[in-house]
Amino acid sequence: MSELRGFYPEIEPFETGMLDVGDGHTIYWERIGTKGAKPAVFLHGGPGSGVSPLQRRVFDPELYDVVLFDQRGCGRSTPFAGLDNNTTWHLVADIERLREMVGVETWQVFGGSWGATLALAYAETHPERVSELVVRGIYTLTKAELAWYYQFGVSEMFPDKWERFLKPIPEAERGDLMAAYRKRLTGDDHAAKLEAAKAWSIWEGETITLLPDPSLSHKHDKDDFALAFARIENHYFTHAGWLEEGQLIRDAHKLRGIPGLIVHGRYDMPCPARYAWELHKAWPDAEFHLIEGAGHAFTEPGILDKLIRATDRFAGK
């Protein structure tokens, strides 16, 4: 068996900037790799997590010119944790603005978790702009998926961590936890808002890997990260991403002819593998890999190996 591939070396952007996308929002963007090489865009997860230096390292910098950006309201984008004019379709339009800014006709679209949701929404809206589509940790925001993670399902696997997730919410409000959290995350009581944000954020940080990863859960415990992450994620999930029920799988026929890759961990807790399997059946052009011994995070060895092999292959390496 060949050795598992790991990250490319650390790299700094060769260009950064702020793009005014209207509606009172300005988004931070950066470009890494080699200017004028194969164009790609990286879509981060959450929604609300922002980009990180590690995410730059899944592309060969000699072969790619990659745009990474903080989606509306998170990371270095402004306004911080802003929810107004912040929907899936605003983000799809922002991706098009970035493509036009770079000046390319098509580019590779790469996204994991919520980034995969957004990548599918973008590619189904603008299939003519996508040279390849690489998605990992498939999440289609159906009612069943949302309930599985935030009401009943993953709670059965992590009863200790679930108890901490429930703590900020009185028993009388636990019948609809997303709504109970929304009330606190959008309320005026800053202490209650921060308590809810950290509980929401840590729940995710501690359940996305097959084995515990303290570095991930520590990041999710930081005040600023947790506030943007929890507010924006809860906002999107409360509205089911402004998607019709089952829309992304239903419209996967629009991806026909786009080369791609679907990678999913067998033991992905937030995102049940069933939906990755359904996408695989609806979009047969894509290579499909269900990774044994892996959870949700892109840092897990089997998942990372497939992603980097794909970006190499799509660049002709």
PDB file of C-alpha atoms in Angstrom:
ATOM      1  CA  MET A   1       0.000   0.000   0.000  1.00  0.00           C
ATOM      2  CA  SER A   2       1.351   3.439  -0.930  1.00  0.00           C
ATOM      3  CA  GLU A   3       2.152   5.948   1.789  1.00  0.00           C
ATOM      4  CA  LEU A   4      -0.614   8.356   2.785  1.00  0.00           C
ATOM      5  CA  ARG A   5      -0.160  11.854   1.433  1.00  0.00           C
ATOM      6  CA  GLY A   6       0.099  14.760   3.866  1.00  0.00           C
ATOM      7  CA  PHE A   7      -0.098  18.544   3.724  1.00  0.00           C
ATOM      8  CA  TYR A   8       2.107  20.659   1.478  1.00  0.00           C
ATOM      9  CA  PRO A   9       4.539  22.932   3.404  1.00  0.00           C
ATOM     10  CA  GLU A  10       3.331  26.101   5.099  1.00  0.00           C
ATOM     11  CA  ILE A  11       2.765  28.963   2.694  1.00  0.00           C
ATOM     12  CA  GLU A  12       1.931  32.656   2.921  1.00  0.00           C
ATOM     13  CA  PRO A  13      -0.427  34.412   0.484  1.00  0.00           C
ATOM     14  CA  PHE A  14       1.126  36.306  -2.403  1.00  0.00           C
ATOM     15  CA  GLU A  15      -1.815  38.703  -2.404  1.00  0.00           C
ATOM     16  CA  THR A  16      -4.591  39.663   0.052  1.00  0.00           C
ATOM     17  CA  GLY A  17      -7.428  42.149   0.021  1.00  0.00           C
ATOM     18  CA  MET A  18     -10.912  43.169   1.080  1.00  0.00           C
ATOM     19  CA  LEU A  19     -13.757  43.010  -1.435  1.00  0.00           C
ATOM     20  CA  ASP A  20     -16.877  45.125  -0.978  1.00  0.00           C
ATOM     21  CA  VAL A  21     -19.701  42.753  -1.948  1.00  0.00           C
ATOM     22  CA  GLY A  22     -22.507  45.181  -1.166  1.00  0.00           C
ATOM     23  CA  ASP A  23     -25.306  44.862   1.406  1.00  0.00           C
ATOM     24  CA  GLY A  24     -22.945  46.374   3.988  1.00  0.00           C
ATOM     25  CA  HIS A  25     -20.534  43.415   3.779  1.00  0.00           C
ATOM     26  CA  THR A  26     -16.824  43.368   2.971  1.00  0.00           C
ATOM     27  CA  ILE A  27     -15.043  40.025   2.638  1.00  0.00           C
ATOM     28  CA  TYR A  28     -11.387  39.203   3.236  1.00  0.00           C
ATOM     29  CA  TRP A  29      -9.669  37.171   0.505  1.00  0.00           C
ATOM     30  CA  GLU A  30      -6.193  35.799  -0.085  1.00  0.00           C
ATOM     31  CA  ARG A  31      -4.380  34.084  -2.944  1.00  0.00           C
ATOM     32  CA  ILE A  32      -1.722  31.413  -2.552  1.00  0.00           C
ATOM     33  CA  GLY A  33       0.467  29.462  -4.940  1.00  0.00           C
ATOM     34  CA  THR A  34       1.616  30.731  -8.318  1.00  0.00           C
ATOM     35  CA  LYS A  35      -0.187  33.641  -9.959  1.00  0.00           C
ATOM     36  CA  GLY A  36      -1.688  32.568 -13.262  1.00  0.00           C
ATOM     37  CA  ALA A  37      -1.418  28.824 -12.525  1.00  0.00           C
ATOM     38  CA  LYS A  38      -4.466  26.532 -12.364  1.00  0.00           C
ATOM     39  CA  PRO A  39      -7.262  28.555 -10.702  1.00  0.00           C
ATOM     40  CA  ALA A  40      -9.162  27.209  -7.705  1.00  0.00           C
ATOM     41  CA  VAL A  41     -11.357  28.502  -4.901  1.00  0.00           C
ATOM     42  CA  PHE A  42     -11.439  27.031  -1.387  1.00  0.00           C
ATOM     43  CA  LEU A  43     -14.750  27.196   0.495  1.00  0.00           C
ATOM     44  CA  HIS A  44     -14.412  26.886   4.280  1.00  0.00           C
ATOM     45  CA  GLY A  45     -16.837  25.148   6.590  1.00  0.00           C
ATOM     46  CA  GLY A  46     -19.055  26.199   9.415  1.00  0.00           C
ATOM     47  CA  PRO A  47     -20.655  28.347   8.133  1.00  0.00           C
ATOM     48  CA  GLY A  48     -18.883  30.963  10.185  1.00  0.00           C
ATOM     49  CA  SER A  49     -15.471  29.406  10.804  1.00  0.00           C
ATOM     50  CA  GLY A  50     -13.319  31.474   8.425  1.00  0.00           C
ATOM     51  CA  VAL A  51     -10.192  30.313   6.613  1.00  0.00           C
ATOM     52  CA  SER A  52      -7.026  29.057   8.304  1.00  0.00           C
ATOM     53  CA  PRO A  53      -3.386  28.697   7.201  1.00  0.00           C
ATOM     54  CA  LEU A  54      -3.761  24.893   7.198  1.00  0.00           C
ATOM     55  CA  GLN A  55      -6.370  25.078   4.447  1.00  0.00           C
ATOM     56  CA  ARG A  56      -3.829  26.609   2.064  1.00  0.00           C
ATOM     57  CA  ARG A  57      -1.824  23.398   2.154  1.00  0.00           C
ATOM     58  CA  VAL A  58      -4.002  20.958   0.168  1.00  0.00           C
ATOM     59  CA  PHE A  59      -2.792  22.350  -3.175  1.00  0.00           C
ATOM     60  CA  ASP A  60       0.616  22.105  -4.859  1.00  0.00           C
ATOM     61  CA  PRO A  61       1.669  25.790  -4.789  1.00  0.00           C
ATOM     62  CA  GLU A  62       3.651  25.454  -8.009  1.00  0.00           C
ATOM     63  CA  LEU A  63       0.614  24.207  -9.933  1.00  0.00           C
ATOM     64  CA  TYR A  64      -2.253  26.199  -8.408  1.00  0.00           C
ATOM     65  CA  ASP A  65      -3.432  29.789  -7.978  1.00  0.00           C
ATOM     66  CA  VAL A  66      -5.947  29.448  -5.121  1.00  0.00           C
ATOM     67  CA  VAL A  67      -8.374  31.988  -3.685  1.00  0.00           C
ATOM     68  CA  LEU A  68      -9.430  31.455  -0.062  1.00  0.00           C
ATOM     69  CA  PHE A  69     -11.847  33.854   1.620  1.00  0.00           C
ATOM     70  CA  ASP A  70     -13.681  34.471   4.881  1.00  0.00           C
ATOM     71  CA  GLN A  71     -17.388  34.200   4.135  1.00  0.00           C
ATOM     72  CA  ARG A  72     -19.722  36.981   5.250  1.00  0.00           C
ATOM     73  CA  GLY A  73     -19.565  37.843   8.929  1.00  0.00           C
ATOM     74  CA  CYS A  74     -16.610  35.673   9.962  1.00  0.00           C
ATOM     75  CA  GLY A  75     -12.826  35.730  10.157  1.00  0.00           C
ATOM     76  CA  ARG A  76     -11.541  39.093   8.931  1.00  0.00           C
ATOM     77  CA  SER A  77     -14.693  39.914   6.972  1.00  0.00           C
ATOM     78  CA  THR A  78     -16.969  42.686   8.244  1.00  0.00           C
ATOM     79  CA  PRO A  79     -19.352  43.269   9.925  1.00  0.00           C
ATOM     80  CA  PHE A  80     -18.201  40.705  12.502  1.00  0.00           C
ATOM     81  CA  ALA A  81     -20.831  38.001  13.150  1.00  0.00           C
ATOM     82  CA  GLY A  82     -23.303  39.976  11.007  1.00  0.00           C
ATOM     83  CA  LEU A  83     -26.463  38.055  10.053  1.00  0.00           C
ATOM     84  CA  ASP A  84     -28.254  40.600   7.838  1.00  0.00           C
ATOM     85  CA  ASN A  85     -27.919  39.932   4.097  1.00  0.00           C
ATOM     86  CA  ASN A  86     -26.060  36.736   4.908  1.00  0.00           C
ATOM     87  CA  THR A  87     -27.525  33.711   3.098  1.00  0.00           C
ATOM     88  CA  THR A  88     -26.308  30.875   0.890  1.00  0.00           C
ATOM     89  CA  TRP A  89     -27.311  32.823  -2.203  1.00  0.00           C
ATOM     90  CA  HIS A  90     -25.404  35.923  -1.102  1.00  0.00           C
ATOM     91  CA  LEU A  91     -22.320  33.690  -0.766  1.00  0.00           C
ATOM     92  CA  VAL A  92     -22.878  32.110  -4.201  1.00  0.00           C
ATOM     93  CA  ALA A  93     -22.913  35.642  -5.655  1.00  0.00           C
ATOM     94  CA  ASP A  94     -19.749  36.508  -3.673  1.00  0.00           C
ATOM     95  CA  ILE A  95     -17.917  33.527  -5.209  1.00  0.00           C
ATOM     96  CA  GLU A  96     -18.828  34.823  -8.672  1.00  0.00           C
ATOM     97  CA  ARG A  97     -17.529  38.295  -7.750  1.00  0.00           C
ATOM     98  CA  LEU A  98     -14.238  36.745  -6.665  1.00  0.00           C
ATOM     99  CA  ARG A  99     -13.980  34.748  -9.906  1.00  0.00           C
ATOM    100  CA  GLU A 100     -14.539  37.924 -11.918  1.00  0.00           C
ATOM    101  CA  MET A 101     -11.967  39.756  -9.760  1.00  0.00           C
ATOM    102  CA  VAL A 102      -9.363  37.067 -10.522  1.00  0.00           C
ATOM    103  CA  GLY A 103     -10.352  37.161 -14.212  1.00  0.00           C
ATOM    104  CA  VAL A 104     -10.820  33.460 -14.974  1.00  0.00           C
ATOM    105  CA  GLU A 105     -13.606  31.764 -16.928  1.00  0.00           C
ATOM    106  CA  THR A 106     -13.627  28.559 -14.871  1.00  0.00           C
ATOM    107  CA  TRP A 107     -11.995  27.311 -11.707  1.00  0.00           C
ATOM    108  CA  GLN A 108     -11.793  24.275  -9.482  1.00  0.00           C
ATOM    109  CA  VAL A 109     -14.221  24.472  -6.570  1.00  0.00           C
ATOM    110  CA  PHE A 110     -13.070  22.774  -3.354  1.00  0.00           C
ATOM    111  CA  GLY A 111     -15.153  22.592  -0.172  1.00  0.00           C
ATOM    112  CA  GLY A 112     -15.738  20.447   2.888  1.00  0.00           C
ATOM    113  CA  SER A 113     -18.659  20.161   5.306  1.00  0.00           C
ATOM    114  CA  TRP A 114     -20.640  23.409   4.960  1.00  0.00           C
ATOM    115  CA  GLY A 115     -18.050  24.275   2.296  1.00  0.00           C
ATOM    116  CA  ALA A 116     -19.281  21.221   0.369  1.00  0.00           C
ATOM    117  CA  THR A 117     -22.882  22.436   0.751  1.00  0.00           C
ATOM    118  CA  LEU A 118     -21.889  25.834  -0.626  1.00  0.00           C
ATOM    119  CA  ALA A 119     -19.761  24.249  -3.376  1.00  0.00           C
ATOM    120  CA  LEU A 120     -22.744  22.190  -4.540  1.00  0.00           C
ATOM    121  CA  ALA A 121     -25.064  25.217  -4.421  1.00  0.00           C
ATOM    122  CA  TYR A 122     -22.556  27.252  -6.465  1.00  0.00           C
ATOM    123  CA  ALA A 123     -21.811  24.478  -8.970  1.00  0.00           C
ATOM    124  CA  GLU A 124     -25.520  23.742  -9.522  1.00  0.00           C
ATOM    125  CA  THR A 125     -26.119  27.465 -10.106  1.00  0.00           C
ATOM    126  CA  HIS A 126     -23.044  28.092 -12.288  1.00  0.00           C
ATOM    127  CA  PRO A 127     -21.967  24.691 -13.701  1.00  0.00           C
ATOM    128  CA  GLU A 128     -20.297  26.406 -16.663  1.00  0.00           C
ATOM    129  CA  ARG A 129     -17.823  28.060 -14.250  1.00  0.00           C
ATOM    130  CA  VAL A 130     -16.606  24.842 -12.587  1.00  0.00           C
ATOM    131  CA  SER A 131     -13.639  22.960 -14.060  1.00  0.00           C
ATOM    132  CA  GLU A 132     -13.669  20.330 -11.281  1.00  0.00           C
ATOM    133  CA  LEU A 133     -15.570  19.928  -8.030  1.00  0.00           C
ATOM    134  CA  VAL A 134     -13.925  18.460  -4.920  1.00  0.00           C
ATOM    135  CA  VAL A 135     -16.257  17.944  -1.950  1.00  0.00           C
ATOM    136  CA  ARG A 136     -15.683  16.329   1.437  1.00  0.00           C
ATOM    137  CA  GLY A 137     -17.958  15.662   4.415  1.00  0.00           C
ATOM    138  CA  ILE A 138     -21.234  15.987   2.517  1.00  0.00           C
ATOM    139  CA  TYR A 139     -23.983  17.953   4.241  1.00  0.00           C
ATOM    140  CA  THR A 140     -27.176  18.778   2.345  1.00  0.00           C
ATOM    141  CA  LEU A 141     -29.081  20.559   5.167  1.00  0.00           C
ATOM    142  CA  THR A 142     -32.209  18.415   5.077  1.00  0.00           C
ATOM    143  CA  LYS A 143     -34.458  18.415   8.150  1.00  0.00           C
ATOM    144  CA  ALA A 144     -33.260  14.914   9.014  1.00  0.00           C
ATOM    145  CA  GLU A 145     -29.564  15.895   8.923  1.00  0.00           C
ATOM    146  CA  LEU A 146     -30.118  18.963  11.098  1.00  0.00           C
ATOM    147  CA  ALA A 147     -32.190  17.029  13.643  1.00  0.00           C
ATOM    148  CA  TRP A 148     -29.576  14.248  13.724  1.00  0.00           C
ATOM    149  CA  TYR A 149     -26.890  16.642  14.957  1.00  0.00           C
ATOM    150  CA  TYR A 150     -28.874  19.175  16.969  1.00  0.00           C
ATOM    151  CA  GLN A 151     -31.822  17.257  18.416  1.00  0.00           C
ATOM    152  CA  PHE A 152     -31.444  13.484  18.557  1.00  0.00           C
ATOM    153  CA  GLY A 153     -28.890  11.148  17.014  1.00  0.00           C
ATOM    154  CA  VAL A 154     -25.319  12.197  17.693  1.00  0.00           C
ATOM    155  CA  SER A 155     -26.564  12.827  21.243  1.00  0.00           C
ATOM    156  CA  GLU A 156     -26.696   9.036  21.657  1.00  0.00           C
ATOM    157  CA  MET A 157     -23.025   8.653  20.694  1.00  0.00           C
ATOM    158  CA  PHE A 158     -21.682  11.480  22.864  1.00  0.00           C
ATOM    159  CA  PRO A 159     -23.940  11.631  25.957  1.00  0.00           C
ATOM    160  CA  ASP A 160     -21.243  13.353  28.032  1.00  0.00           C
ATOM    161  CA  LYS A 161     -20.641  16.096  25.474  1.00  0.00           C
ATOM    162  CA  TRP A 162     -24.373  16.359  24.728  1.00  0.00           C
ATOM    163  CA  GLU A 163     -25.041  17.145  28.378  1.00  0.00           C
ATOM    164  CA  ARG A 164     -22.710  20.139  28.096  1.00  0.00           C
ATOM    165  CA  PHE A 165     -24.495  21.210  24.891  1.00  0.00           C
ATOM    166  CA  LEU A 166     -27.852  21.117  26.705  1.00  0.00           C
ATOM    167  CA  LYS A 167     -26.610  23.045  29.757  1.00  0.00           C
ATOM    168  CA  PRO A 168     -27.404  26.639  28.596  1.00  0.00           C
ATOM    169  CA  ILE A 169     -30.971  25.661  27.620  1.00  0.00           C
ATOM    170  CA  PRO A 170     -33.769  25.193  30.232  1.00  0.00           C
ATOM    171  CA  GLU A 171     -35.541  21.839  30.027  1.00  0.00           C
ATOM    172  CA  ALA A 172     -38.780  23.479  28.892  1.00  0.00           C
ATOM    173  CA  GLU A 173     -37.058  24.720  25.682  1.00  0.00           C
ATOM    174  CA  ARG A 174     -35.193  21.555  24.750  1.00  0.00           C
ATOM    175  CA  GLY A 175     -37.858  20.350  22.311  1.00  0.00           C
ATOM    176  CA  ASP A 176     -36.359  22.654  19.648  1.00  0.00           C
ATOM    177  CA  LEU A 177     -32.734  23.260  20.468  1.00  0.00           C
ATOM    178  CA  MET A 178     -31.884  25.228  17.334  1.00  0.00           C
ATOM    179  CA  ALA A 179     -34.668  27.724  18.165  1.00  0.00           C
ATOM    180  CA  ALA A 180     -33.631  27.905  21.827  1.00  0.00           C
ATOM    181  CA  TYR A 181     -30.037  28.610  20.833  1.00  0.00           C
ATOM    182  CA  ARG A 182     -31.115  31.192  18.252  1.00  0.00           C
ATOM    183  CA  LYS A 183     -32.995  33.133  20.943  1.00  0.00           C
ATOM    184  CA  ARG A 184     -29.810  33.397  23.013  1.00  0.00           C
ATOM    185  CA  LEU A 185     -27.377  33.925  20.133  1.00  0.00           C
ATOM    186  CA  THR A 186     -29.411  36.860  18.787  1.00  0.00           C
ATOM    187  CA  GLY A 187     -30.435  38.273  22.193  1.00  0.00           C
ATOM    188  CA  ASP A 188     -29.146  41.330  24.064  1.00  0.00           C
ATOM    189  CA  ASP A 189     -27.686  39.494  27.084  1.00  0.00           C
ATOM    190  CA  HIS A 190     -23.985  39.298  26.185  1.00  0.00           C
ATOM    191  CA  ALA A 191     -23.111  36.766  28.891  1.00  0.00           C
ATOM    192  CA  ALA A 192     -25.935  34.436  27.803  1.00  0.00           C
ATOM    193  CA  LYS A 193     -24.935  34.936  24.159  1.00  0.00           C
ATOM    194  CA  LEU A 194     -21.318  33.993  24.849  1.00  0.00           C
ATOM    195  CA  GLU A 195     -22.270  30.995  26.996  1.00  0.00           C
ATOM    196  CA  ALA A 196     -24.531  29.703  24.220  1.00  0.00           C
ATOM    197  CA  ALA A 197     -21.947  30.422  21.512  1.00  0.00           C
ATOM    198  CA  LYS A 198     -19.225  28.497  23.299  1.00  0.00           C
ATOM    199  CA  ALA A 199     -21.486  25.529  24.079  1.00  0.00           C
ATOM    200  CA  TRP A 200     -22.642  25.379  20.429  1.00  0.00           C
ATOM    201  CA  SER A 201     -19.120  25.736  19.070  1.00  0.00           C
ATOM    202  CA  ILE A 202     -17.467  23.243  21.452  1.00  0.00           C
ATOM    203  CA  TRP A 203     -20.148  20.614  20.688  1.00  0.00           C
ATOM    204  CA  GLU A 204     -18.971  20.685  17.093  1.00  0.00           C
ATOM    205  CA  GLY A 205     -15.267  20.948  17.881  1.00  0.00           C
ATOM    206  CA  GLU A 206     -15.431  17.816  20.050  1.00  0.00           C
ATOM    207  CA  THR A 207     -17.508  15.604  17.730  1.00  0.00           C
ATOM    208  CA  ILE A 208     -15.976  16.101  14.278  1.00  0.00           C
ATOM    209  CA  THR A 209     -13.009  13.734  14.571  1.00  0.00           C
ATOM    210  CA  LEU A 210     -13.013   9.984  15.064  1.00  0.00           C
ATOM    211  CA  LEU A 211     -10.527  10.356  17.933  1.00  0.00           C
ATOM    212  CA  PRO A 212     -10.307  13.431  20.199  1.00  0.00           C
ATOM    213  CA  ASP A 213      -8.252  16.322  18.826  1.00  0.00           C
ATOM    214  CA  PRO A 214      -7.653  18.918  21.583  1.00  0.00           C
ATOM    215  CA  SER A 215      -6.322  21.485  19.090  1.00  0.00           C
ATOM    216  CA  LEU A 216      -9.702  21.577  17.347  1.00  0.00           C
ATOM    217  CA  SER A 217     -11.785  21.805  20.504  1.00  0.00           C
ATOM    218  CA  HIS A 218      -9.461  24.526  21.895  1.00  0.00           C
ATOM    219  CA  LYS A 219      -9.993  26.693  18.789  1.00  0.00           C
ATOM    220  CA  HIS A 220     -13.776  26.295  19.149  1.00  0.00           C
ATOM    221  CA  ASP A 221     -13.575  27.519  22.765  1.00  0.00           C
ATOM    222  CA  LYS A 222     -12.193  30.989  21.886  1.00  0.00           C
ATOM    223  CA  ASP A 223     -14.707  33.798  22.440  1.00  0.00           C
ATOM    224  CA  ASP A 224     -14.501  35.587  19.071  1.00  0.00           C
ATOM    225  CA  PHE A 225     -14.373  32.390  17.053  1.00  0.00           C
ATOM    226  CA  ALA A 226     -17.301  30.896  18.971  1.00  0.00           C
ATOM    227  CA  LEU A 227     -19.488  34.005  18.604  1.00  0.00           C
ATOM    228  CA  ALA A 228     -19.160  34.254  14.830  1.00  0.00           C
ATOM    229  CA  PHE A 229     -19.242  30.497  14.334  1.00  0.00           C
ATOM    230  CA  ALA A 230     -22.305  29.805  16.486  1.00  0.00           C
ATOM    231  CA  ARG A 231     -24.340  32.851  15.410  1.00  0.00           C
ATOM    232  CA  ILE A 232     -23.774  32.341  11.691  1.00  0.00           C
ATOM    233  CA  GLU A 233     -24.092  28.561  11.762  1.00  0.00           C
ATOM    234  CA  ASN A 234     -27.308  28.674  13.787  1.00  0.00           C
ATOM    235  CA  HIS A 235     -28.652  31.403  11.466  1.00  0.00           C
ATOM    236  CA  TYR A 236     -27.982  29.267   8.373  1.00  0.00           C
ATOM    237  CA  PHE A 237     -29.256  26.032   9.881  1.00  0.00           C
ATOM    238  CA  THR A 238     -32.410  27.638  11.300  1.00  0.00           C
ATOM    239  CA  HIS A 239     -33.231  28.583   7.698  1.00  0.00           C
ATOM    240  CA  ALA A 240     -32.007  25.231   6.268  1.00  0.00           C
ATOM    241  CA  GLY A 241     -29.539  27.199   4.168  1.00  0.00           C
ATOM    242  CA  TRP A 242     -32.393  28.837   2.223  1.00  0.00           C
ATOM    243  CA  LEU A 243     -32.542  25.576   0.271  1.00  0.00           C
ATOM    244  CA  GLU A 244     -35.646  23.620  -0.621  1.00  0.00           C
ATOM    245  CA  GLU A 245     -35.832  20.247   1.139  1.00  0.00           C
ATOM    246  CA  GLY A 246     -33.573  17.824  -0.749  1.00  0.00           C
ATOM    247  CA  GLN A 247     -32.590  20.463  -3.320  1.00  0.00           C
ATOM    248  CA  LEU A 248     -28.877  19.711  -3.629  1.00  0.00           C
ATOM    249  CA  ILE A 249     -29.344  16.003  -4.390  1.00  0.00           C
ATOM    250  CA  ARG A 250     -32.403  16.709  -6.556  1.00  0.00           C
ATOM    251  CA  ASP A 251     -30.415  19.150  -8.705  1.00  0.00           C
ATOM    252  CA  ALA A 252     -27.207  17.094  -8.877  1.00  0.00           C
ATOM    253  CA  HIS A 253     -28.043  16.319 -12.526  1.00  0.00           C
ATOM    254  CA  LYS A 254     -26.810  19.875 -13.231  1.00  0.00           C
ATOM    255  CA  LEU A 255     -23.299  18.668 -12.350  1.00  0.00           C
ATOM    256  CA  ARG A 256     -23.297  16.224 -15.255  1.00  0.00           C
ATOM    257  CA  GLY A 257     -19.985  16.363 -17.119  1.00  0.00           C
ATOM    258  CA  ILE A 258     -18.072  18.055 -14.281  1.00  0.00           C
ATOM    259  CA  PRO A 259     -15.171  15.851 -13.126  1.00  0.00           C
ATOM    260  CA  GLY A 260     -15.123  15.545  -9.376  1.00  0.00           C
ATOM    261  CA  LEU A 261     -14.389  13.802  -6.128  1.00  0.00           C
ATOM    262  CA  ILE A 262     -16.598  12.962  -3.152  1.00  0.00           C
ATOM    263  CA  VAL A 263     -14.759  11.982   0.050  1.00  0.00           C
ATOM    264  CA  HIS A 264     -16.558  11.047   3.262  1.00  0.00           C
ATOM    265  CA  GLY A 265     -15.541   9.428   6.549  1.00  0.00           C
ATOM    266  CA  ARG A 266     -17.429   6.251   7.432  1.00  0.00           C
ATOM    267  CA  TYR A 267     -17.792   7.477  11.049  1.00  0.00           C
ATOM    268  CA  ASP A 268     -18.589  11.109  10.277  1.00  0.00           C
ATOM    269  CA  MET A 269     -20.907  12.033  13.176  1.00  0.00           C
ATOM    270  CA  PRO A 270     -22.194  15.475  12.095  1.00  0.00           C
ATOM    271  CA  CYS A 271     -22.810  14.372   8.503  1.00  0.00           C
ATOM    272  CA  PRO A 272     -24.235  10.835   8.079  1.00  0.00           C
ATOM    273  CA  ALA A 273     -22.627   8.930   5.198  1.00  0.00           C
ATOM    274  CA  ARG A 274     -26.009   8.194   3.636  1.00  0.00           C
ATOM    275  CA  TYR A 275     -26.124  11.663   2.032  1.00  0.00           C
ATOM    276  CA  ALA A 276     -22.665  11.285   0.489  1.00  0.00           C
ATOM    277  CA  TRP A 277     -23.848   7.962  -0.940  1.00  0.00           C
ATOM    278  CA  GLU A 278     -26.960   9.614  -2.374  1.00  0.00           C
ATOM    279  CA  LEU A 279     -24.847  12.336  -3.976  1.00  0.00           C
ATOM    280  CA  HIS A 280     -22.564   9.668  -5.437  1.00  0.00           C
ATOM    281  CA  LYS A 281     -25.553   7.970  -7.087  1.00  0.00           C
ATOM    282  CA  ALA A 282     -26.944  11.276  -8.368  1.00  0.00           C
ATOM    283  CA  TRP A 283     -23.565  12.493  -9.745  1.00  0.00           C
ATOM    284  CA  PRO A 284     -21.797   9.477 -11.256  1.00  0.00           C
ATOM    285  CA  ASP A 285     -19.105  11.641 -12.919  1.00  0.00           C
ATOM    286  CA  ALA A 286     -17.412  11.997  -9.529  1.00  0.00           C
ATOM    287  CA  GLU A 287     -15.015   9.523  -7.969  1.00  0.00           C
ATOM    288  CA  PHE A 288     -16.391   8.364  -4.612  1.00  0.00           C
ATOM    289  CA  HIS A 289     -14.399   7.381  -1.529  1.00  0.00           C
ATOM    290  CA  LEU A 290     -15.936   6.314   1.769  1.00  0.00           C
ATOM    291  CA  ILE A 291     -12.990   6.332   4.165  1.00  0.00           C
ATOM    292  CA  GLU A 292     -12.853   3.642   6.831  1.00  0.00           C
ATOM    293  CA  GLY A 293     -11.545   4.668  10.250  1.00  0.00           C
ATOM    294  CA  ALA A 294     -12.315   8.365   9.688  1.00  0.00           C
ATOM    295  CA  GLY A 295     -14.735  10.938  11.061  1.00  0.00           C
ATOM    296  CA  HIS A 296     -15.570  14.354   9.644  1.00  0.00           C
ATOM    297  CA  ALA A 297     -12.431  16.516   9.696  1.00  0.00           C
ATOM    298  CA  PHE A 298     -10.295  17.034   6.590  1.00  0.00           C
ATOM    299  CA  THR A 299      -7.179  16.584   8.737  1.00  0.00           C
ATOM    300  CA  GLU A 300      -7.932  12.884   9.254  1.00  0.00           C
ATOM    301  CA  PRO A 301      -5.241  10.916   7.388  1.00  0.00           C
ATOM    302  CA  GLY A 302      -7.360   8.845   4.976  1.00  0.00           C
ATOM    303  CA  ILE A 303      -9.489  11.842   4.019  1.00  0.00           C
ATOM    304  CA  LEU A 304      -6.543  14.196   3.544  1.00  0.00           C
ATOM    305  CA  ASP A 305      -4.735  11.622   1.387  1.00  0.00           C
ATOM    306  CA  LYS A 306      -7.639  11.411  -1.092  1.00  0.00           C
ATOM    307  CA  LEU A 307      -8.066  15.196  -1.238  1.00  0.00           C
ATOM    308  CA  ILE A 308      -4.419  15.905  -1.994  1.00  0.00           C
ATOM    309  CA  ARG A 309      -4.199  13.116  -4.557  1.00  0.00           C
ATOM    310  CA  ALA A 310      -7.232  14.670  -6.255  1.00  0.00           C
ATOM    311  CA  THR A 311      -5.872  18.202  -6.380  1.00  0.00           C
ATOM    312  CA  ASP A 312      -2.604  16.817  -7.751  1.00  0.00           C
ATOM    313  CA  ARG A 313      -4.402  14.763 -10.393  1.00  0.00           C
ATOM    314  CA  PHE A 314      -6.646  17.615 -11.501  1.00  0.00           C
ATOM    315  CA  ALA A 315      -3.530  19.756 -11.999  1.00  0.00           C
ATOM    316  CA  GLY A 316      -2.044  17.067 -14.246  1.00  0.00           C
ATOM    317  CA  LYS A 317       0.605  15.997 -11.739  1.00  0.00           C
TER     318      LYS A 317
END
